[in-house]
Coordinates of C-alpha atoms and ligand atoms in Angstrom, one line a residue:
X1 CA 18.1 35.9 9.9
X2 CA 20.0 32.5 10.7
X3 CA 18.7 29.9 8.9
X4 CA 18.7 26.0 10.3
X5 CA 22.0 24.1 9.1
X6 CA 20.3 21.0 8.9
X7 CA 16.6 19.7 8.9
X8 CA 15.9 16.1 9.1
X9 CA 12.3 15.0 8.2
X10 CA 11.2 11.7 9.8
X11 CA 8.4 10.1 7.5
X12 CA 7.8 10.0 3.6
X13 CA 3.8 10.7 3.6
X14 CA 1.9 13.7 2.3
X15 CA 3.1 15.6 5.5
X16 CA 6.4 14.6 5.5
X17 CA 7.1 15.6 1.7
X18 CA 5.2 18.6 2.3
X19 CA 7.3 19.5 5.0
X20 CA 10.5 18.5 2.9
X21 CA 9.3 20.9 -0.1
X22 CA 8.1 23.9 2.0
X23 CA 11.1 23.8 4.0
X24 CA 13.5 23.5 1.3
X25 CA 11.8 26.2 -0.9
X26 CA 12.5 28.4 2.0
X27 CA 15.7 27.9 3.0
X28 CA 17.3 25.6 0.5
X29 CA 18.8 28.2 -1.9
X30 CA 20.8 31.2 -1.1
X31 CA 23.7 32.1 1.3
X32 CA 24.4 29.0 3.7
X33 CA 21.3 26.9 2.6
X34 CA 19.8 25.0 4.7
X35 CA 20.3 21.0 4.2
X36 CA 17.0 18.9 4.2
X37 CA 16.8 15.1 4.6
X38 CA 13.9 13.4 4.5
X39 CA 14.1 9.6 5.9
X40 CA 11.6 7.3 6.0
X41 CA 11.2 3.7 6.1
X42 CA 10.6 1.0 3.3
X43 CA 8.6 -1.4 5.9
X44 CA 6.2 1.0 7.4
X45 CA 3.4 2.5 4.8
X46 CA 1.7 5.6 4.9
X47 CA -1.3 5.6 5.7
X48 CA -2.2 6.4 1.8
X49 CA -5.8 7.7 2.2
X50 CA -6.4 11.4 2.2
X51 CA -7.6 12.5 -1.2
X52 CA -9.9 15.8 -0.6
X53 CA -8.8 19.6 0.3
X54 CA -10.0 22.5 1.1
X55 CA -8.7 25.6 -1.2
X56 CA -6.1 26.6 0.9
X57 CA -4.1 23.7 -0.6
X58 CA -4.2 26.1 -4.1
X59 CA -1.8 28.4 -1.9
X60 CA 0.7 25.4 -1.6
X61 CA 1.0 24.9 -5.1
X62 CA 1.6 28.5 -5.8
X63 CA 4.2 28.8 -3.0
X64 CA 6.2 26.1 -4.8
X65 CA 5.2 27.8 -8.2
X66 CA 3.5 24.8 -9.5
X67 CA 0.9 25.3 -12.0
X68 CA -2.3 22.8 -12.2
X69 CA -1.0 21.3 -15.1
X70 CA 2.4 20.4 -13.5
X71 CA 1.0 18.7 -11.2
X72 CA -2.6 17.4 -11.3
X73 CA -2.0 14.9 -14.2
X74 CA 0.2 13.4 -12.1
X75 CA -1.6 12.9 -9.3
X76 CA -5.2 12.0 -10.8
X77 CA -6.6 14.7 -9.5
X78 CA -9.8 16.9 -10.1
X79 CA -11.7 20.0 -9.1
X80 CA -13.8 20.2 -6.2
X81 CA -16.3 22.8 -5.4
X82 CA -17.3 21.8 -2.0
X83 CA -18.7 18.7 -0.3
X84 CA -22.0 17.4 -0.2
X85 CA -23.5 15.9 3.2
X86 CA -26.9 13.8 2.3
X87 CA -28.8 12.2 5.1
X88 CA -27.5 13.8 7.9
X89 CA -30.4 15.7 8.6
X90 CA -34.4 14.0 8.5
X91 CA -36.0 17.4 8.5
X92 CA -38.4 17.8 5.5
X93 CA -36.5 19.8 2.8
X94 CA -33.2 19.6 4.3
X95 CA -32.6 15.4 3.8
X96 CA -29.1 16.9 2.2
X97 CA -27.1 20.2 2.0
X98 CA -23.8 21.4 0.1
X99 CA -21.3 22.8 2.0
X100 CA -19.8 25.3 -0.6
X101 CA -16.6 26.8 -1.3
X102 CA -17.3 30.6 -1.1
X103 CA -16.7 33.4 -3.5
X104 CA -17.2 36.7 -4.8
X105 CA -19.4 35.4 -7.8
X106 CA -21.8 34.6 -4.5
X107 CA -22.0 37.7 -3.0
X108 CA -25.5 39.1 -4.7
X109 CA -27.1 35.6 -3.9
X110 CA -25.8 35.5 -0.4
X111 CA -26.7 38.7 0.9
X112 CA -30.5 37.2 0.4
X113 CA -29.7 33.8 2.0
X114 CA -28.1 35.3 5.6
X115 CA -30.9 37.9 5.5
X116 CA -33.5 34.7 5.0
X117 CA -31.3 32.4 7.5
X118 CA -31.6 35.4 10.0
X119 CA -35.7 35.5 9.3
X120 CA -36.2 31.9 9.2
X121 CA -35.0 31.2 12.5
X122 CA -36.6 33.9 13.9
X123 CA -40.6 32.2 12.7
X124 CA -40.8 33.5 9.3
X125 CA -41.2 30.8 7.0
X126 CA -38.8 31.9 4.0
X127 CA -37.0 29.6 2.0
X128 CA -33.7 29.4 3.5
X129 CA -31.7 26.2 1.9
X130 CA -28.0 27.1 1.1
X131 CA -28.3 24.8 -1.7
X132 CA -30.3 27.6 -3.9
X133 CA -27.8 30.7 -2.9
X134 CA -24.4 29.2 -3.9
X135 CA -22.6 29.3 -7.3
X136 CA -20.7 26.0 -6.2
X137 CA -23.6 23.9 -5.3
X138 CA -25.3 24.4 -8.5
X139 CA -21.7 23.7 -10.2
X140 CA -21.6 20.4 -8.3
X141 CA -25.1 19.9 -9.1
X142 CA -24.8 20.4 -13.0
X143 CA -21.0 17.8 -12.6
X144 CA -19.4 21.3 -13.5
X145 CA -15.9 22.2 -12.7
X146 CA -15.4 25.6 -10.6
X147 CA -12.8 27.0 -13.4
X148 CA -14.6 29.5 -15.8
X149 CA -14.3 29.3 -19.4
X150 CA -12.9 32.2 -19.5
X151 CA -11.1 33.7 -16.0
X152 CA -12.6 36.5 -14.0
X153 CA -11.2 39.3 -13.3
X154 CA -10.9 37.8 -9.5
X155 CA -9.6 34.7 -7.6
X156 CA -12.5 32.3 -6.4
X157 CA -12.2 30.0 -4.5
X158 CA -12.1 26.1 -5.5
X159 CA -10.2 23.0 -4.1
X160 CA -9.0 19.4 -5.1
X161 CA -9.3 15.9 -5.2
X162 CA -6.2 14.0 -6.0
X163 CA -4.5 10.4 -5.2
X164 CA -2.6 10.6 -2.1
X165 CA -0.1 7.9 -3.0
X166 CA 0.9 9.7 -6.4
X167 CA 0.9 13.2 -4.4
X168 CA 3.2 11.7 -2.2
X169 CA 5.2 10.5 -5.3
X170 CA 5.2 14.1 -7.1
X171 CA 6.0 15.5 -4.2
X172 CA 8.9 13.4 -3.6
X173 CA 10.3 13.8 -6.9
X174 CA 10.2 17.4 -7.2
X175 CA 12.1 17.7 -3.5
X176 CA 14.6 15.1 -4.9
X177 CA 15.4 17.2 -8.0
X178 CA 15.8 20.2 -5.8
X179 CA 18.2 18.5 -3.0
X180 CA 16.6 17.2 -0.8
X181 CA 18.4 14.3 0.5
X182 CA 16.3 11.1 0.4
X183 CA 17.1 8.2 2.9
X184 CA 15.2 5.1 2.9
X185 CA 16.0 3.8 6.5
X186 CA 14.1 2.7 10.0
X187 CA 14.5 5.2 12.8
X188 CA 15.6 2.7 15.2
X189 CA 16.0 5.0 18.4
X190 CA 15.7 9.2 18.9
X191 CA 18.5 10.2 21.1
X192 CA 17.8 13.7 23.1
X193 CA 20.2 15.8 24.7
X194 CA 20.1 18.3 27.3
X195 CA 16.9 20.6 27.6
X196 CA 15.2 18.1 26.1
X197 CA 16.1 18.8 22.5
X198 CA 16.6 16.2 20.3
X199 CA 20.6 15.3 19.3
X200 CA 20.4 12.8 17.0
X201 CA 18.5 9.6 15.5
X202 CA 19.9 5.9 15.6
X203 CA 19.2 4.3 12.5
X204 CA 19.1 0.9 11.2
X205 CA 21.4 1.0 8.2
X206 CA 22.7 4.7 7.8
X207 CA 24.2 4.7 11.4
X208 CA 23.5 7.9 13.2
X209 CA 21.9 11.3 11.8
X210 CA 22.2 14.6 13.5
X211 CA 20.4 17.6 13.1
X212 CA 19.7 21.0 14.6
X213 CA 15.9 20.6 13.6
X214 CA 13.6 17.6 13.4
X215 CA 10.3 17.6 11.8
X216 CA 8.2 14.6 12.9
X217 CA 5.7 13.0 10.1
X218 CA 6.0 9.7 11.6
X219 CA 1.9 9.5 11.4
X220 CA 0.1 8.0 14.3
X221 CA 3.2 6.6 15.6
X222 CA 4.6 10.0 16.6
X223 CA 7.8 8.7 17.4
X224 CA 9.5 12.2 18.3
X225 CA 6.9 14.4 19.5
X226 CA 4.7 11.5 21.4
X227 CA 6.8 8.6 22.2
X228 CA 10.4 10.5 22.8
X229 CA 9.5 13.9 24.1
X230 CA 6.3 12.4 25.9
X231 CA 4.0 15.6 24.8
X232 CA 1.2 15.1 25.9
X233 CA -1.9 13.6 23.8
X234 CA -5.6 15.5 23.9
X235 CA -7.9 13.4 22.7
X236 CA -11.3 14.4 21.0
X237 CA -13.1 11.0 21.1
X238 CA -15.5 12.6 24.0
X239 CA -16.4 15.1 21.3
X240 CA -15.8 13.0 17.8
X241 CA -16.8 9.3 18.1
X242 CA -15.0 8.0 15.1
X243 CA -12.3 6.0 15.6
X244 CA -12.1 3.8 12.4
X245 CA -12.4 3.8 9.1
X246 CA -12.6 1.6 5.7
X247 CA -11.4 2.1 2.3
X248 CA -12.2 0.5 -1.0
X249 CA -11.4 1.8 -4.2
X250 CA -14.0 1.8 -7.5
X251 CA -13.9 2.4 -10.9
X252 CA -14.9 5.6 -12.8
X253 CA -16.3 5.9 -16.0
X254 CA -14.6 8.7 -17.7
X255 CA -17.1 8.8 -20.4
X256 CA -19.6 10.5 -18.3
X257 CA -18.9 14.1 -16.9
X258 CA -16.9 13.4 -13.7
X259 CA -18.6 14.9 -10.5
X260 CA -17.1 18.0 -8.8
X261 CA -17.8 17.1 -5.3
X262 CA -17.2 15.0 -2.4
X263 CA -20.4 13.2 -1.2
X264 CA -20.1 12.4 2.7
X265 CA -23.1 10.6 3.5
X266 CA -24.6 9.5 7.0
X267 CA -24.9 5.8 7.5
X268 CA -25.6 3.6 10.4
X269 CA -22.9 4.7 13.0
X270 CA -20.7 7.1 10.6
X271 CA -20.6 8.5 7.7
X272 CA -19.2 7.2 3.7
X273 CA -17.1 9.5 1.5
X274 CA -16.8 9.1 -2.4
X275 CA -14.6 11.3 -3.9
X276 CA -14.0 11.2 -7.8
X277 CA -10.5 11.2 -9.3
X278 CA -9.8 11.1 -13.0
X279 CA -8.5 7.4 -12.8
X280 CA -10.8 6.2 -10.0
X281 CA -13.6 6.5 -7.1
X282 CA -12.2 6.9 -3.4
X283 CA -14.4 5.4 -1.2
X284 CA -14.6 5.0 2.3
X285 CA -16.9 4.6 5.5
X286 CA -15.6 6.6 8.8
X287 CA -17.1 4.8 11.8
X288 CA -17.2 4.5 15.7
X289 CA -15.5 1.1 17.0
X290 CA -18.1 1.7 20.0
X291 CA -21.0 1.0 17.7
X292 CA -19.9 -1.0 14.8
X293 CA -17.4 -3.9 13.9
X294 CA -14.8 -4.0 11.2
X295 CA -17.1 -6.7 9.9
X296 CA -20.6 -4.8 9.9
X297 CA -18.7 -1.3 8.6
X298 CA -17.2 -3.4 5.7
X299 CA -20.3 -5.4 5.0
X300 CA -22.2 -2.0 5.2
X301 CA -19.7 0.2 2.7
X302 CA -19.9 -3.2 -0.1
X303 CA -23.9 -2.8 0.2
X304 CA -23.9 0.4 -0.3
X305 CA -21.3 0.5 -3.4
X306 CA -23.3 -2.8 -4.9
X307 CA -21.5 -4.4 -8.0
X308 CA -19.0 -2.1 -8.6
X309 CA -16.6 -3.3 -4.9
X310 CA -16.6 -6.8 -6.4
X311 CA -13.8 -8.6 -5.9
X312 CA -11.8 -4.9 -4.2
X313 CA -10.1 -5.2 -1.3
X314 CA -10.9 -3.2 1.5
X315 CA -8.4 -1.8 3.7
X316 CA -9.3 -1.0 7.5
X317 CA -7.8 1.9 9.3
X318 CA -7.3 3.2 12.7
X319 CA -7.8 6.8 13.6
X320 CA -6.3 8.3 16.8
X321 CA -8.4 11.7 17.2
X322 CA -7.0 14.6 19.1
X323 CA -4.0 16.5 19.0
X324 CA -0.9 17.2 21.3
X325 CA -0.6 20.0 23.4
X326 CA 2.5 21.4 21.9
X327 CA 3.3 21.0 18.3
X328 CA 6.6 22.8 18.5
X329 CA 8.9 21.6 21.2
X330 CA 12.8 22.5 22.0
X331 CA 14.2 21.7 18.4
X332 CA 11.2 19.3 17.2
X333 CA 8.2 20.3 15.0
X334 CA 4.9 17.6 14.6
X335 CA 3.4 18.0 11.3
X336 CA 1.0 15.7 10.1
X337 CA -1.0 12.6 11.4
X338 CA 1.9 12.8 14.5
X339 CA 0.9 16.0 15.7
X340 CA -3.2 15.3 15.4
X341 CA -6.1 14.5 13.7
X342 CA -9.7 15.5 13.3
X343 CA -11.6 12.8 11.3
X344 CA -11.5 13.6 7.8
X345 CA -15.5 14.6 7.4
X346 CA -14.7 18.4 6.1
X347 CA -11.4 17.0 4.5
X348 CA -9.0 19.5 6.9
X349 CA -5.9 17.2 7.8
X350 CA -3.6 18.3 4.7
X351 CA -4.7 21.9 5.4
X352 CA -3.7 21.8 8.9
X353 CA -0.3 20.1 8.0
X354 CA 0.5 23.1 5.6
X355 CA -0.5 25.6 8.0
X356 CA 1.8 24.1 10.8
X357 CA 4.9 24.4 8.2
X358 CA 4.0 27.9 7.2
X359 CA 3.7 29.2 10.5
X360 CA 6.7 27.5 12.1
X361 CA 8.7 29.0 9.1
X362 CA 7.2 32.2 9.3
X363 CA 7.6 32.0 13.1
X364 CA 11.3 30.8 12.6
X365 CA 12.4 33.5 10.5
X366 CA 11.3 36.2 12.9
X367 CA 14.0 34.9 14.8
X368 CA 15.0 35.6 18.6
X369 CA 13.4 32.5 19.9
X370 CA 11.5 33.1 23.6
X371 CA 9.1 31.1 25.1
X372 CA 6.5 33.3 24.2
X373 CA 7.4 33.2 20.4
X374 CA 7.2 29.6 20.7
X375 CA 3.8 29.5 23.1
X376 CA 2.2 31.8 20.3
X377 CA 2.9 29.3 17.6
X378 CA 1.4 26.9 19.3
X379 CA -1.4 28.6 20.2
X380 CA -2.4 29.4 16.7
X381 CA -2.2 25.9 16.0
X382 CA -4.1 24.5 18.6
X383 CA -6.9 27.4 17.6
X384 CA -7.0 26.2 14.1
X385 CA -7.2 22.1 15.3
X386 CA -10.1 22.9 18.0
X387 CA -11.7 25.5 15.5
X388 CA -12.1 22.9 13.1
X389 CA -12.9 20.1 15.9
X390 CA -15.7 22.2 16.7
X391 CA -17.0 22.8 13.1
X392 CA -16.4 19.1 12.2
X393 CA -18.5 18.1 15.3
X394 CA -21.5 20.3 14.5
X395 CA -22.4 17.9 12.0
X396 CA -23.3 15.5 14.6
X397 CA -24.5 17.9 17.2
X398 CA -27.5 18.8 14.4
X399 CA -28.1 15.4 13.3
X400 CA -31.9 14.4 13.3
X401 CA -31.5 10.7 12.7
X402 CA -33.3 8.2 14.9
X403 CA -32.0 5.2 13.5
X404 CA -29.2 4.1 15.8
X405 CA -27.7 4.9 19.3
X406 CA -24.7 6.2 17.6
X407 CA -26.7 9.3 16.0
X408 CA -28.7 10.0 19.4
X409 CA -25.6 9.5 21.3
X410 CA -24.1 12.1 19.0
X411 CA -26.8 14.7 19.9
X412 CA -27.0 13.7 23.6
X413 CA -23.8 12.6 25.3
X414 CA -20.9 13.9 23.0
X415 CA -19.1 16.9 24.7
X416 CA -19.4 20.5 22.9
X417 CA -17.2 23.2 23.5
X418 CA -18.1 25.9 25.4
X419 CA -18.0 28.2 22.4
X420 CA -19.9 25.8 20.0
X421 CA -22.7 26.1 22.4
X422 CA -23.0 29.2 22.5
X423 CA -23.0 29.8 18.5
X424 CA -25.9 27.2 18.8
X425 CA -27.9 29.0 21.5
X426 CA -27.3 32.1 19.9
X427 CA -28.5 30.4 16.4
X428 CA -31.6 28.5 17.8
X429 CA -32.5 31.7 20.4
X430 CA -33.0 33.9 17.0
X431 CA -30.1 36.1 18.8
X432 CA -27.9 38.0 16.4
X433 CA -25.8 35.2 15.0
X434 CA -23.0 37.9 13.6
X435 CA -22.5 39.1 16.9
X436 CA -22.1 35.7 18.7
X437 CA -19.7 34.6 15.7
X438 CA -17.6 37.8 16.8
X439 CA -17.8 37.2 20.3
X440 CA -16.1 33.8 19.2
X441 CA -13.6 34.8 16.7
X442 CA -10.9 33.9 18.6
X443 CA -11.9 30.1 18.9
X444 CA -13.2 29.7 15.7
X445 CA -11.7 30.0 12.2
X446 CA -14.6 28.7 9.9
X447 CA -16.2 31.6 8.2
X448 CA -19.8 33.2 8.1
X449 CA -21.0 31.4 5.0
X450 CA -19.7 28.1 6.5
X451 CA -21.9 28.8 9.7
X452 CA -25.1 30.0 7.7
X453 CA -25.0 26.8 5.5
X454 CA -24.5 24.0 8.1
X455 CA -27.0 25.7 10.6
X456 CA -29.7 26.2 7.8
X457 CA -28.4 23.4 5.6
X458 CA -29.2 20.6 8.6
X459 CA -32.5 22.5 8.9
X460 CA -32.0 24.1 12.5
X461 CA -35.2 25.9 12.2
X462 CA -38.3 26.4 14.0
X463 CA -41.2 23.7 12.9
X464 CA -44.4 25.3 11.1
X465 CA -47.8 24.0 10.3
X466 CA -47.6 22.7 6.8
X467 CA -50.8 25.2 5.9
X468 CA -48.3 27.8 6.4
X469 CA -46.8 29.2 3.2
X470 CA -43.1 29.8 2.2
X471 CA -41.9 32.5 0.8
X472 CA -39.6 31.6 -1.8
X473 CA -39.6 34.6 -4.2
X474 CA -35.6 35.5 -3.4
X475 CA -34.7 31.7 -3.9
X476 CA -36.2 31.4 -6.9
X477 CA -34.0 34.6 -7.8
X478 CA -30.7 33.4 -6.6
X479 CA -31.3 29.9 -8.0
X480 CA -31.8 31.9 -11.6
X481 CA -28.7 34.1 -10.7
X482 CA -26.6 30.6 -9.6
X483 CA -28.0 29.1 -12.9
X484 CA -26.7 32.3 -15.3
X485 CA -23.3 32.1 -13.4
X486 CA -22.9 28.4 -14.0
X487 CA -23.2 28.8 -17.7
X488 CA -19.9 30.5 -18.2
X489 CA -18.2 26.9 -16.8
X490 CA -17.5 23.9 -18.6
X491 CA -17.7 20.0 -17.8
X492 CA -14.4 19.0 -15.5
X493 CA -13.0 17.1 -18.4
X494 CA -13.3 20.3 -20.8
X495 CA -11.7 22.7 -17.9
X496 CA -9.5 20.0 -17.4
X497 CA -8.1 20.2 -21.1
X498 CA -8.1 23.8 -20.8
X499 CA -5.9 24.0 -17.5
X500 CA -3.2 21.5 -19.4
X501 CA -3.0 23.6 -22.4
X502 CA -4.3 21.9 -25.4
Ligands
LIG1 C1 -9.8 7.7 6.7 C2 -9.3 8.8 6.3 C3 -9.3 9.9 5.4 C4 -8.5 10.9 5.3 N1 -9.2 11.5 4.4 C5 -8.5 12.8 4.5 C6 -9.0 14.0 3.3 O1 -10.0 14.2 2.4 N2 -8.4 15.2 3.3 C7 -6.9 15.1 4.5 O2 -7.0 16.6 3.9 N3 -6.8 14.3 5.3 C8 -7.1 13.5 4.9 N4 -7.0 12.3 5.5 C9 -5.4 12.5 6.6 C10 -4.2 12.4 6.0 O3 -4.2 10.8 5.1 C11 -3.2 12.7 6.6 O4 -3.1 13.5 7.3 C12 -1.6 12.7 5.4 O5 -2.0 11.9 4.6 C13 -0.5 12.9 6.3 O6 -0.1 11.5 6.8 P1 1.2 11.5 7.6 O7 2.4 12.1 6.4 O8 1.6 12.3 8.7 O9 1.4 9.9 7.8 P2 1.5 8.8 7.2 O10 1.1 8.7 5.6 O11 1.1 7.8 7.7 O12 3.3 8.6 7.3 C14 4.1 8.3 8.0 C15 5.4 8.2 7.4 O13 6.4 8.1 8.7 C16 7.0 7.0 8.1 N5 7.8 6.6 9.7 C17 6.9 6.0 10.5 N6 7.9 5.7 11.6 C18 9.3 5.1 11.3 C19 10.4 5.0 11.7 N7 10.5 4.7 12.9 N8 11.7 5.0 11.0 C20 11.1 5.7 9.6 N9 9.9 6.3 9.1 C21 9.0 6.1 9.6 C22 6.4 6.0 7.4 O14 7.4 5.0 6.9 C23 5.8 7.0 6.3 O15 7.0 7.2 5.4 C24 -7.5 11.1 6.1 C25 -7.2 10.1 7.0 C26 -7.7 9.2 7.6 C27 -7.0 8.3 8.2

């Protein structure tokens, strides 16, 4: 395989440093090592948010050979069992649900769960709320970490919360220690050559910077892929209305057990996140500017946080929601906010960055570039984006809130993809849902437990007369099973000390 000689990554946010670390790890050693340079501006801030991950991020650290004790303390990181969604649904008994990371330890109770969901949506009143059937939900309820006291014989899934600024600094140090060249400067101009390739960058203080491959990690500016190469941007604004956020950190009392879940609570025109780190909470409100002003959003968030937020400054952010149509064009690859963004409801952005870079490396190593090969890469990244968009948008489609026009419009006028429409209809009509998932496999990326959890968790079942008794036996058995398994786990603080080798 012939490696690129010199790669320039533009941008020093999470995406830029993830790209620099992974590219340098793949090609930075051995015969004819690739030179990796990262250039970032001192004048343009990173977005500075993005504090929750999916389980996929564990692969990122494993690939770099980093154990949790190597990076978690430096990033104020905590363990994450999943996400709870309070107040998205108003259906009695379904006012909140937990989207768990599914593991082998769930196999037995989950079998009952799938069966009960299918019975219930076909009219039998069995208890089928996801919170009863997954160990991760029980762990979150008990504020326990997903790390068992004694390791299981198999891997099980969990994810992380972390301080975004500290993670970028940690990755910067890691990359610089491994010979990634770091330049602090502004890119003033991007110069293209024949066939639309980028030939070099013009910088403010370092002259021209040439390379054979460029990574655009310039955030929402999308300086290389969007502004220079003019790659069309496909907006998701007709599917996902939220285009603003306001963020505010608050103190966390470390003398109490640290929660192991992200809370994503519905609000008047969007939802509010609460993410526990070891040093503080990250809080924020993601909303739509069509329905709420900046001031209104900030005051709603402040009201929710109460005394905790007194004297704390709020950061207001704009979000461009959608994706570029190609993520790899000529000798340029876009990763991070420059390639697109799905609002952060399921904390998927960093996973998409990782997927893009890993897919690129794997494709490049196959060599022999053809348009078909590049197209294959772009198709797989687009599927990851569109599939994530569909799953995220389902939270809005299934909401049953009547308290504002925002929630009604999210049910009634927001666009739904054909693939997602098929899944919603199949669920509601009592059709074979697993068969529908198999049909939509080429458009969707979430797994079966996630689909069943969201439909059932939002209470997407036929109505019953209150007098019809609910059959709860298998739910009680599942709860007991989850409770028993949860005894094998510790509080967050105890597992953290264990992981740090104390
Ligand atoms: C409200 C909100 C919540 C989020 N929550 C999550 C979450 O929970 N989980 C998750 O996975 N993701 C989340 N994200 C997304 C996540 O924050 C980003 O995907 C991630 O931080 C990557 O950002 P980035 O590196 O692409 O861009 P940025 O952080 O914006 O970095 C851009 C970089 O480009 C540089 N740059 C720009 N122009 C130039 C120039 N001309 N010359 C030189 N340098 C330049 C800047 O200096 C900066 O270093 C969230 C995003 C938002 C908006």
